[in-house]
Short mmCIF file of C-alpha atoms in Angstrom, two decimals:
data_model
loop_
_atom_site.label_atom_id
_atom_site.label_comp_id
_atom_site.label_asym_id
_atom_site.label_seq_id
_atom_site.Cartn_x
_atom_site.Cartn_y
_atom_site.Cartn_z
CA UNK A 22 0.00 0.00 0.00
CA UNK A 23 1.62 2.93 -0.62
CA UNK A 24 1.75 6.11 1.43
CA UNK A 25 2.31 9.31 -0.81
CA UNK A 26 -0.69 10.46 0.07
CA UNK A 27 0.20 10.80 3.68
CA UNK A 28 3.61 12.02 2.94
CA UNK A 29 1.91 15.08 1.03
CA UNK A 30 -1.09 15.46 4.31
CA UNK A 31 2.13 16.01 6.28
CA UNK A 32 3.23 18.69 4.13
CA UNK A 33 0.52 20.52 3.89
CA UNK A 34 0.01 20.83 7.35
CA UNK A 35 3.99 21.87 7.75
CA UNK A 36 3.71 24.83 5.06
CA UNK A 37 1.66 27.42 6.78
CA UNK A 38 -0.84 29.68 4.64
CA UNK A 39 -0.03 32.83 2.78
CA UNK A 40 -0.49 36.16 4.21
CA UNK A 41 -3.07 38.06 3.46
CA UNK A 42 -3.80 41.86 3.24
CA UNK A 43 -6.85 42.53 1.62
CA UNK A 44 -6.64 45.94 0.45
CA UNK A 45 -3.83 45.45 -1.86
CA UNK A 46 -4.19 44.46 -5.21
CA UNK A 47 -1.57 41.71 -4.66
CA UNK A 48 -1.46 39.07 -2.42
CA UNK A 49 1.78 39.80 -0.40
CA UNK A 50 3.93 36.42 -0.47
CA UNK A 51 4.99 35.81 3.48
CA UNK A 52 5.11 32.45 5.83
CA UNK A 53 7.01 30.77 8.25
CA UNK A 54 8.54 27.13 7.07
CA UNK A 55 9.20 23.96 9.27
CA UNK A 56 11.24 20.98 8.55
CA UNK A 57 10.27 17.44 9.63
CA UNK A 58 12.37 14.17 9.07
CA UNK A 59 10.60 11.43 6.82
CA UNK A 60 9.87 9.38 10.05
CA UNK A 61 7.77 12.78 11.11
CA UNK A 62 6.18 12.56 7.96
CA UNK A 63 4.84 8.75 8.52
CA UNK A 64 7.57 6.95 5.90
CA UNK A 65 10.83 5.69 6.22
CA UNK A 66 13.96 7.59 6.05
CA UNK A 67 15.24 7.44 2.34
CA UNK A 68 19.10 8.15 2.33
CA UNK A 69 20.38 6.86 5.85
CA UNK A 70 20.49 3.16 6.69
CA UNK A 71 20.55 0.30 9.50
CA UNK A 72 21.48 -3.24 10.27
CA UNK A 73 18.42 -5.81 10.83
CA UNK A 74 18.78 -8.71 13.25
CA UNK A 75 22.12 -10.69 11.94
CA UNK A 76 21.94 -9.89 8.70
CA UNK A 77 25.71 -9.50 7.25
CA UNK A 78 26.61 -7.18 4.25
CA UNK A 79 22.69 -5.56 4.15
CA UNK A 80 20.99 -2.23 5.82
CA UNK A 81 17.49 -1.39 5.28
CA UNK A 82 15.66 2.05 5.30
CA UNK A 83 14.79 2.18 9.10
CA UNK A 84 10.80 3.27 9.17
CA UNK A 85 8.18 4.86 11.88
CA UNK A 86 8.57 1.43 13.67
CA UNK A 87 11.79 0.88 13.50
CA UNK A 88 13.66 4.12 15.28
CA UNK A 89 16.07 2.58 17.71
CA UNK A 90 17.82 6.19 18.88
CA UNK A 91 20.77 3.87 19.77
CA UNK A 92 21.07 2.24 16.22
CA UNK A 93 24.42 2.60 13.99
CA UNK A 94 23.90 4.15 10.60
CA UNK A 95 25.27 3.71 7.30
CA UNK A 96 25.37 4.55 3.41
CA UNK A 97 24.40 2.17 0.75
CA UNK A 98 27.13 0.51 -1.51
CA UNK A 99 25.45 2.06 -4.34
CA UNK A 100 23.01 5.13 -4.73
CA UNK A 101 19.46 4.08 -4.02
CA UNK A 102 16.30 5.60 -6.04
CA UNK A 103 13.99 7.78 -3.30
CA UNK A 104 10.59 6.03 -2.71
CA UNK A 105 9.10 7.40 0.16
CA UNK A 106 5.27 6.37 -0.35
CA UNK A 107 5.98 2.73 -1.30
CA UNK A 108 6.06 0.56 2.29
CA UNK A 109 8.02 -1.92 0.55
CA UNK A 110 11.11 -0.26 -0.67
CA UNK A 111 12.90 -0.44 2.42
CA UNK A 112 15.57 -2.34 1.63
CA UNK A 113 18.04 -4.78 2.11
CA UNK A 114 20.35 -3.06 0.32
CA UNK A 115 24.32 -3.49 -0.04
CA UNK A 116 25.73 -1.91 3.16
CA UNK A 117 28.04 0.97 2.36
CA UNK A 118 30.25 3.01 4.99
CA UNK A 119 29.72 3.18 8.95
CA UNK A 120 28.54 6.76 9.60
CA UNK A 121 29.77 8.12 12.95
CA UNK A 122 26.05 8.74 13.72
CA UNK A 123 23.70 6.96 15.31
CA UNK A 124 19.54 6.85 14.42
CA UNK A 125 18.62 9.23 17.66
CA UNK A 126 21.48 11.28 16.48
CA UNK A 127 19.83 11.92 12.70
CA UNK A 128 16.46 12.31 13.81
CA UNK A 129 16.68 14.43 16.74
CA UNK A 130 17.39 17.60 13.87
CA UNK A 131 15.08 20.06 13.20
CA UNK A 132 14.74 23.64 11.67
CA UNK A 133 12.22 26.80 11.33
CA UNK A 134 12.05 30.12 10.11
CA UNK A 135 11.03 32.48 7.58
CA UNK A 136 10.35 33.22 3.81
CA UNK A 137 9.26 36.41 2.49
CA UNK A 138 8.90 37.80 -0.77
CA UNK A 139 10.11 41.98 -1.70
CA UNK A 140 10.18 43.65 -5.00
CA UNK A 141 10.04 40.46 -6.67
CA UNK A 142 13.43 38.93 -4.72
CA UNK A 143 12.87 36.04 -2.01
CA UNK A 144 14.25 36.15 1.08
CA UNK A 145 14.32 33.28 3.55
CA UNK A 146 16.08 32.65 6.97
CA UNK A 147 16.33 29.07 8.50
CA UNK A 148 17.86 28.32 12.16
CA UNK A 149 18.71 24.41 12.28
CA UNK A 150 19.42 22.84 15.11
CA UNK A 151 20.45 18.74 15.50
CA UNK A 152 22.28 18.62 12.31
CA UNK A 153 25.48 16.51 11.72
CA UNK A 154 28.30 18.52 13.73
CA UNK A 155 30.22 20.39 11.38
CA UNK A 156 28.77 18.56 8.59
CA UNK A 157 28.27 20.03 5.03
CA UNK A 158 24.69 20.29 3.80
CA UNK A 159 22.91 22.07 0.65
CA UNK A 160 19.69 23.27 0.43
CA UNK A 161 17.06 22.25 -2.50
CA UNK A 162 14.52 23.41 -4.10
CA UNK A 163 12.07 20.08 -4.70
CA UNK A 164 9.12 19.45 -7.10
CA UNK A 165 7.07 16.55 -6.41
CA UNK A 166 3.80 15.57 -8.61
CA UNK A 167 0.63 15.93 -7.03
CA UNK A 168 -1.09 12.45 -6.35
CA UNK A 169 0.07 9.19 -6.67
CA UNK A 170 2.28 7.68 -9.28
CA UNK A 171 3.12 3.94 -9.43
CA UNK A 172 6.41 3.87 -9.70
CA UNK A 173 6.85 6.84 -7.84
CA UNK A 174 8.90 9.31 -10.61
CA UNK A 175 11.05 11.28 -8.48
CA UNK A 176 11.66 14.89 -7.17
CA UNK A 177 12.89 17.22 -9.63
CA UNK A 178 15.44 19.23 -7.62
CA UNK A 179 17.52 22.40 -8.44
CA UNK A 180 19.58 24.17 -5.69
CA UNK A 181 17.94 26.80 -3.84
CA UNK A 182 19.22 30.34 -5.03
CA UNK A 183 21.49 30.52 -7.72
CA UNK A 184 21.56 27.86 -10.40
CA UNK A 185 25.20 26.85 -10.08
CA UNK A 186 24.53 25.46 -6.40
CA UNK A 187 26.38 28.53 -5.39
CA UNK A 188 24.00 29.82 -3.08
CA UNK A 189 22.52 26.68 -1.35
CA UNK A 190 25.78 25.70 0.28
CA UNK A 191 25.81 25.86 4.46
CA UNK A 192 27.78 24.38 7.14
CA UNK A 193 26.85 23.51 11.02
CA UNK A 194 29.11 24.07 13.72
CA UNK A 195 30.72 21.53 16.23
CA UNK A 196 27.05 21.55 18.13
CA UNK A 197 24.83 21.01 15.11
CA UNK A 198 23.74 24.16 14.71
CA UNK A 199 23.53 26.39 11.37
CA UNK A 200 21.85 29.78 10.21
CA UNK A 201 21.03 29.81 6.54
CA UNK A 202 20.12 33.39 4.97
CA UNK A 203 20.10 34.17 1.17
CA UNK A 204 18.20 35.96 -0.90
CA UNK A 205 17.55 35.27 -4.25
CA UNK A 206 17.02 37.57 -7.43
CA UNK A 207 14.18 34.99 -8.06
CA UNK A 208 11.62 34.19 -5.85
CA UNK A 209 11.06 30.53 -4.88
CA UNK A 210 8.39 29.12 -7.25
CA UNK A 211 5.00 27.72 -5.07
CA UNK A 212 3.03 24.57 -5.49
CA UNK A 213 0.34 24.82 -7.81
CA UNK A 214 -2.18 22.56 -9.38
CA UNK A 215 -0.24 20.07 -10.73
CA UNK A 216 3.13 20.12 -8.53
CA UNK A 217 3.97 20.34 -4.80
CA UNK A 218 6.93 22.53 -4.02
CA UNK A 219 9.11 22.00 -0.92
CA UNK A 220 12.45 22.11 0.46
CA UNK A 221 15.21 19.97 1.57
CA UNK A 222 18.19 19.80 3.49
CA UNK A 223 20.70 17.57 1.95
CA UNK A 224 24.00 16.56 4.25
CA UNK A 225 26.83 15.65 2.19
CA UNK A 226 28.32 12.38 3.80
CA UNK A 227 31.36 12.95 1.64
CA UNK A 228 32.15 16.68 3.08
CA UNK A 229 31.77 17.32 -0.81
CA UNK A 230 29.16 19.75 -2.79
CA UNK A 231 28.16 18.88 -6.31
CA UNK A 232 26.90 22.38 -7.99
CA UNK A 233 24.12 21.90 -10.08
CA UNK A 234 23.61 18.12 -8.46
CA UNK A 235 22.69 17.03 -5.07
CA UNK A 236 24.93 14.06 -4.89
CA UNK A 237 24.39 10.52 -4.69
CA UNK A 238 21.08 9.58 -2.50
CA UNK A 239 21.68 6.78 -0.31
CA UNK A 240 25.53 7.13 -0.88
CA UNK A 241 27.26 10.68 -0.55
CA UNK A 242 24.01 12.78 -0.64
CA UNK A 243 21.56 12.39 2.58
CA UNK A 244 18.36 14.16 2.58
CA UNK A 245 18.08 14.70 6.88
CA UNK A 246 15.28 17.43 6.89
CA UNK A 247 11.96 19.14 4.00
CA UNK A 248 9.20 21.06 4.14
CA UNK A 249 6.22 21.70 1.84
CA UNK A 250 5.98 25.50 0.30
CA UNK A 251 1.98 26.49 0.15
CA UNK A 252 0.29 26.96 -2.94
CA UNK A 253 0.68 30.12 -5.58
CA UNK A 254 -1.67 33.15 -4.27
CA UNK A 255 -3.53 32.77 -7.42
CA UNK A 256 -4.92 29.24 -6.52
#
């Protein structure tokens, strides 16, 4: 049975709803944004992995009901396909590396803040908290098709801010903690009819950044944290 549905409930209820000032002509673009984990959101975690029972050489996607804080993590051998509304695509797959990070660790993260739209530039503040210490991350811009496709066809992601990746690069200090402020000569675009918009925080296992690409998922490139972006004022 597959969950997509309840992924995209989740993020609805994480992207708050536009401002609204009704004596303007235009609506004016304003909200605060929260980040959830994919256990939050009701699904397994996609790009971080754990050992089941004795099995030797395989790690699976660990899910809501399988969140032991104390559990090792690890990569995948090779990059692994996100799936996040199929139940079933959990694993095993070829264990990769031993992160120095434990389950509790990667799920205790968590960020909020603020995106605001002025004289057609966006502007958006994030404090994170929880994140890998001193870790690398990028920040993406996601676009997700409404409903539910079987197989489920992917995100199509481009780096927030500037298209060379330039932009979307932060790094947390020795605590786990990170500020990310840009502004962008282009606002972000909103989910509409057809697509849902989000965000997501992508940790680079690798300490490396990839430009225009997020990385390997599953391998080098570890979506920890995203958040749903609310629908276009004209909708």
């Amino acid at each position: 049975m597959r969950t997509l549905p309840l992924i995209l409930a989740v993020m609805a209820m994480a992207a708050p709803a536009l401002a609204v000032d009704a004596p303007k002509q235009e609506t004016p673009i304003a909200f605060d944004v929260s980040f959830v984990s994919h256990v939050e959101a009701g699904v397994a975690e996609q790009d971080v992995y754990v050992k089941r029972g004795a099995s030797r050489g395989k790690v699976y996607r660990p899910g809501p009901d399988h969140t032991d804080p104390d559990a090792p993590l690890f990569t995948a051998a090779e990059p692994q396909p996100h799936d996040p509304g199929n139940p079933a695509a959990v694993g095993p797959f070829k264990k990769g590396t031993k992160l120095d990070l434990t389950l509790g660790k990667w799920l205790g993260a968590s960020g909020s803040g603020h995106y605001h739209v002025e004289d057609g530039e966006g502007h958006l503040t994030v404090a994170f908290k929880g994140l890998v210490p001193n870790g690398v991350y990028t920040l993406w811009h996601f676009f997700m098709a409404n409903g539910e496709t079987d197989p489920f066809i992917g995100t199509f992601d481009l780096p927030v801010g500037a298209l060379d990746g330039s932009q979307s690069v932060f790094v947390a200090d020795a605590d786990g903690s990170a500020t990310f402020k840009q502004s962008f000569d282009t606002a972000l675009q909103l989910s509409g009819e057809q697509l849902t918009a989000g965000l997501a925080v992508n940790w680079h296992s690798d300490g490396k950044t990839y430009g225009v690409a997020p990385g390997a998922f599953g391998h080098n490139a570890h979506i920890q944290l995203f958040t749903a972006l609310p629908q276009r004022p004209d909708l």
